[in-house]
Amino acid sequence: MEDSLLKRYKSKFTTNSVSLLISSALTILIPRYLGPARYGDFNFLNVFFTKLSKRPKELRLIRFYVFFLFAVLLFSILFLTVIYSTNNEAILFININENYILLAFVYCFLLFLSEIVRQVNDAFAFTYFSERIFLIIRLLVLILVGLFIYFEIINLFFYYYILITCFSVLLICWTLYLYRKGVRPFGI
């Protein structure tokens, strides 16, 4: 059953408004507690992997989108393999811990995948459910970051861990919902 246009609009507006507040809070907290060097690494790696996986939005078929996504994943893995096997990581990723690079890669892939699934949810008029889950996950990220700051254990590793875990949960929830509604984005 499709959500009404007004209900979809309200859920999108509410989620975006609350997400703005959460993003503002995270933008204030994360740089302060990670420190300039680790926060700089976080931003550099996210921009790098996000730009590597961008594609114009003219792709129309969900399965082709999924195929394209996995092609980007394979290309990115190949790229990282070549960089590391030729010992050239220091040229591109100056003084950035290898673990952070891999965590950034996983996080940005999940971020890219979540945008695709979010668009699929919107296309099938499942916006209300989709945005509620997105909002819950964003709140969970904020709460976990707050707890890690409170207990003084926040660092770049834990921040990526929080993001990867929460976005994985988000994708699982969205995918299960799509399958429950009869939408098979992965063709299975």
PDB file of C-alpha atoms in Angstrom, residues 53-151:
ATOM      1  CA  SER A  53      32.051   5.841  -6.639  1.00  0.00           C
ATOM      2  CA  LYS A  54      29.928   8.696  -8.051  1.00  0.00           C
ATOM      3  CA  ARG A  55      27.874   8.157 -11.180  1.00  0.00           C
ATOM      4  CA  PRO A  56      25.301  10.342 -12.910  1.00  0.00           C
ATOM      5  CA  LYS A  57      21.730   9.494 -11.934  1.00  0.00           C
ATOM      6  CA  GLU A  58      20.550   8.516 -15.401  1.00  0.00           C
ATOM      7  CA  LEU A  59      20.549   4.805 -14.561  1.00  0.00           C
ATOM      8  CA  ARG A  60      16.960   3.628 -14.650  1.00  0.00           C
ATOM      9  CA  LEU A  61      16.828  -0.066 -13.926  1.00  0.00           C
ATOM     10  CA  ILE A  62      17.331  -1.205 -10.363  1.00  0.00           C
ATOM     11  CA  ARG A  63      19.189  -4.348 -11.322  1.00  0.00           C
ATOM     12  CA  PHE A  64      21.506  -2.399 -13.587  1.00  0.00           C
ATOM     13  CA  TYR A  65      22.058   0.022 -10.700  1.00  0.00           C
ATOM     14  CA  VAL A  66      22.986  -2.912  -8.453  1.00  0.00           C
ATOM     15  CA  PHE A  67      25.243  -4.331 -11.183  1.00  0.00           C
ATOM     16  CA  PHE A  68      26.881  -0.938 -11.539  1.00  0.00           C
ATOM     17  CA  LEU A  69      27.311  -0.695  -7.781  1.00  0.00           C
ATOM     18  CA  PHE A  70      29.159  -3.986  -7.629  1.00  0.00           C
ATOM     19  CA  ALA A  71      31.264  -2.975 -10.635  1.00  0.00           C
ATOM     20  CA  VAL A  72      32.273   0.162  -8.695  1.00  0.00           C
ATOM     21  CA  LEU A  73      33.046  -2.034  -5.698  1.00  0.00           C
ATOM     22  CA  LEU A  74      35.236  -4.359  -7.771  1.00  0.00           C
ATOM     23  CA  PHE A  75      36.987  -1.421  -9.448  1.00  0.00           C
ATOM     24  CA  SER A  76      37.653   0.175  -6.065  1.00  0.00           C
ATOM     25  CA  ILE A  77      39.022  -3.075  -4.622  1.00  0.00           C
ATOM     26  CA  LEU A  78      41.226  -3.491  -7.679  1.00  0.00           C
ATOM     27  CA  PHE A  79      42.422   0.107  -7.318  1.00  0.00           C
ATOM     28  CA  LEU A  80      43.311  -0.380  -3.641  1.00  0.00           C
ATOM     29  CA  THR A  81      44.988  -3.712  -4.400  1.00  0.00           C
ATOM     30  CA  VAL A  82      47.184  -2.125  -7.064  1.00  0.00           C
ATOM     31  CA  ILE A  83      48.041   0.805  -4.790  1.00  0.00           C
ATOM     32  CA  TYR A  84      49.036  -1.484  -1.919  1.00  0.00           C
ATOM     33  CA  SER A  85      50.738  -4.203  -3.978  1.00  0.00           C
ATOM     34  CA  THR A  86      52.977  -1.611  -5.647  1.00  0.00           C
ATOM     35  CA  ASN A  87      53.727   0.069  -2.289  1.00  0.00           C
ATOM     36  CA  ASN A  88      52.356   3.392  -3.553  1.00  0.00           C
ATOM     37  CA  GLU A  89      49.875   4.014  -0.744  1.00  0.00           C
ATOM     38  CA  ALA A  90      52.172   6.624   0.803  1.00  0.00           C
ATOM     39  CA  ILE A  91      51.903   8.730  -2.366  1.00  0.00           C
ATOM     40  CA  LEU A  92      48.121   8.941  -2.240  1.00  0.00           C
ATOM     41  CA  PHE A  93      47.374   8.464   1.456  1.00  0.00           C
ATOM     42  CA  ILE A  94      50.159  10.445   3.129  1.00  0.00           C
ATOM     43  CA  ASN A  95      50.565   9.458   6.795  1.00  0.00           C
ATOM     44  CA  ILE A  96      47.125   7.849   7.052  1.00  0.00           C
ATOM     45  CA  ASN A  97      46.845   4.548   8.855  1.00  0.00           C
ATOM     46  CA  GLU A  98      45.978   1.645   6.518  1.00  0.00           C
ATOM     47  CA  ASN A  99      43.094   0.592   8.790  1.00  0.00           C
ATOM     48  CA  TYR A 100      41.475   4.020   8.424  1.00  0.00           C
ATOM     49  CA  ILE A 101      41.743   3.768   4.655  1.00  0.00           C
ATOM     50  CA  LEU A 102      39.969   0.415   4.604  1.00  0.00           C
ATOM     51  CA  LEU A 103      37.313   1.586   7.064  1.00  0.00           C
ATOM     52  CA  ALA A 104      36.701   4.690   4.926  1.00  0.00           C
ATOM     53  CA  PHE A 105      36.350   2.474   1.864  1.00  0.00           C
ATOM     54  CA  VAL A 106      33.733   0.269   3.560  1.00  0.00           C
ATOM     55  CA  TYR A 107      31.854   3.246   5.005  1.00  0.00           C
ATOM     56  CA  CYS A 108      31.701   5.145   1.717  1.00  0.00           C
ATOM     57  CA  PHE A 109      30.545   2.026  -0.110  1.00  0.00           C
ATOM     58  CA  LEU A 110      27.737   1.580   2.438  1.00  0.00           C
ATOM     59  CA  LEU A 111      26.894   5.269   2.139  1.00  0.00           C
ATOM     60  CA  PHE A 112      26.684   4.981  -1.654  1.00  0.00           C
ATOM     61  CA  LEU A 113      24.575   1.798  -1.382  1.00  0.00           C
ATOM     62  CA  SER A 114      22.248   3.424   1.143  1.00  0.00           C
ATOM     63  CA  GLU A 115      21.603   6.343  -1.225  1.00  0.00           C
ATOM     64  CA  ILE A 116      20.604   3.888  -3.937  1.00  0.00           C
ATOM     65  CA  VAL A 117      18.275   1.952  -1.631  1.00  0.00           C
ATOM     66  CA  ARG A 118      16.827   5.224  -0.317  1.00  0.00           C
ATOM     67  CA  GLN A 119      16.028   6.287  -3.896  1.00  0.00           C
ATOM     68  CA  VAL A 120      14.430   2.897  -4.565  1.00  0.00           C
ATOM     69  CA  ASN A 121      12.270   3.341  -1.460  1.00  0.00           C
ATOM     70  CA  ASP A 122      11.212   6.792  -2.669  1.00  0.00           C
ATOM     71  CA  ALA A 123      10.507   5.471  -6.170  1.00  0.00           C
ATOM     72  CA  PHE A 124       8.146   2.838  -4.776  1.00  0.00           C
ATOM     73  CA  ALA A 125       6.465   5.374  -2.440  1.00  0.00           C
ATOM     74  CA  PHE A 126       7.878   3.747   0.703  1.00  0.00           C
ATOM     75  CA  THR A 127       9.215   7.107   1.861  1.00  0.00           C
ATOM     76  CA  TYR A 128       7.437   7.184   5.221  1.00  0.00           C
ATOM     77  CA  PHE A 129       8.920   3.910   6.471  1.00  0.00           C
ATOM     78  CA  SER A 130      12.284   4.619   4.865  1.00  0.00           C
ATOM     79  CA  GLU A 131      12.638   8.047   6.428  1.00  0.00           C
ATOM     80  CA  ARG A 132      11.582   6.824   9.886  1.00  0.00           C
ATOM     81  CA  ILE A 133      14.267   4.147   9.852  1.00  0.00           C
ATOM     82  CA  PHE A 134      16.821   6.650   8.497  1.00  0.00           C
ATOM     83  CA  LEU A 135      15.971   9.063  11.314  1.00  0.00           C
ATOM     84  CA  ILE A 136      16.247   6.345  13.967  1.00  0.00           C
ATOM     85  CA  ILE A 137      19.666   5.347  12.646  1.00  0.00           C
ATOM     86  CA  ARG A 138      20.852   8.976  12.586  1.00  0.00           C
ATOM     87  CA  LEU A 139      19.710   9.366  16.202  1.00  0.00           C
ATOM     88  CA  LEU A 140      21.500   6.134  17.087  1.00  0.00           C
ATOM     89  CA  VAL A 141      24.725   7.481  15.555  1.00  0.00           C
ATOM     90  CA  LEU A 142      24.392  10.674  17.609  1.00  0.00           C
ATOM     91  CA  ILE A 143      23.695   8.746  20.834  1.00  0.00           C
ATOM     92  CA  LEU A 144      26.609   6.358  20.273  1.00  0.00           C
ATOM     93  CA  VAL A 145      28.996   9.211  19.450  1.00  0.00           C
ATOM     94  CA  GLY A 146      27.803  11.012  22.577  1.00  0.00           C
ATOM     95  CA  LEU A 147      28.411   7.906  24.695  1.00  0.00           C
ATOM     96  CA  PHE A 148      31.863   7.348  23.200  1.00  0.00           C
ATOM     97  CA  ILE A 149      32.718  10.991  23.908  1.00  0.00           C
ATOM     98  CA  TYR A 150      31.326  10.742  27.445  1.00  0.00           C
ATOM     99  CA  PHE A 151      33.441   7.670  28.193  1.00  0.00           C
TER     100      PHE A 151
END
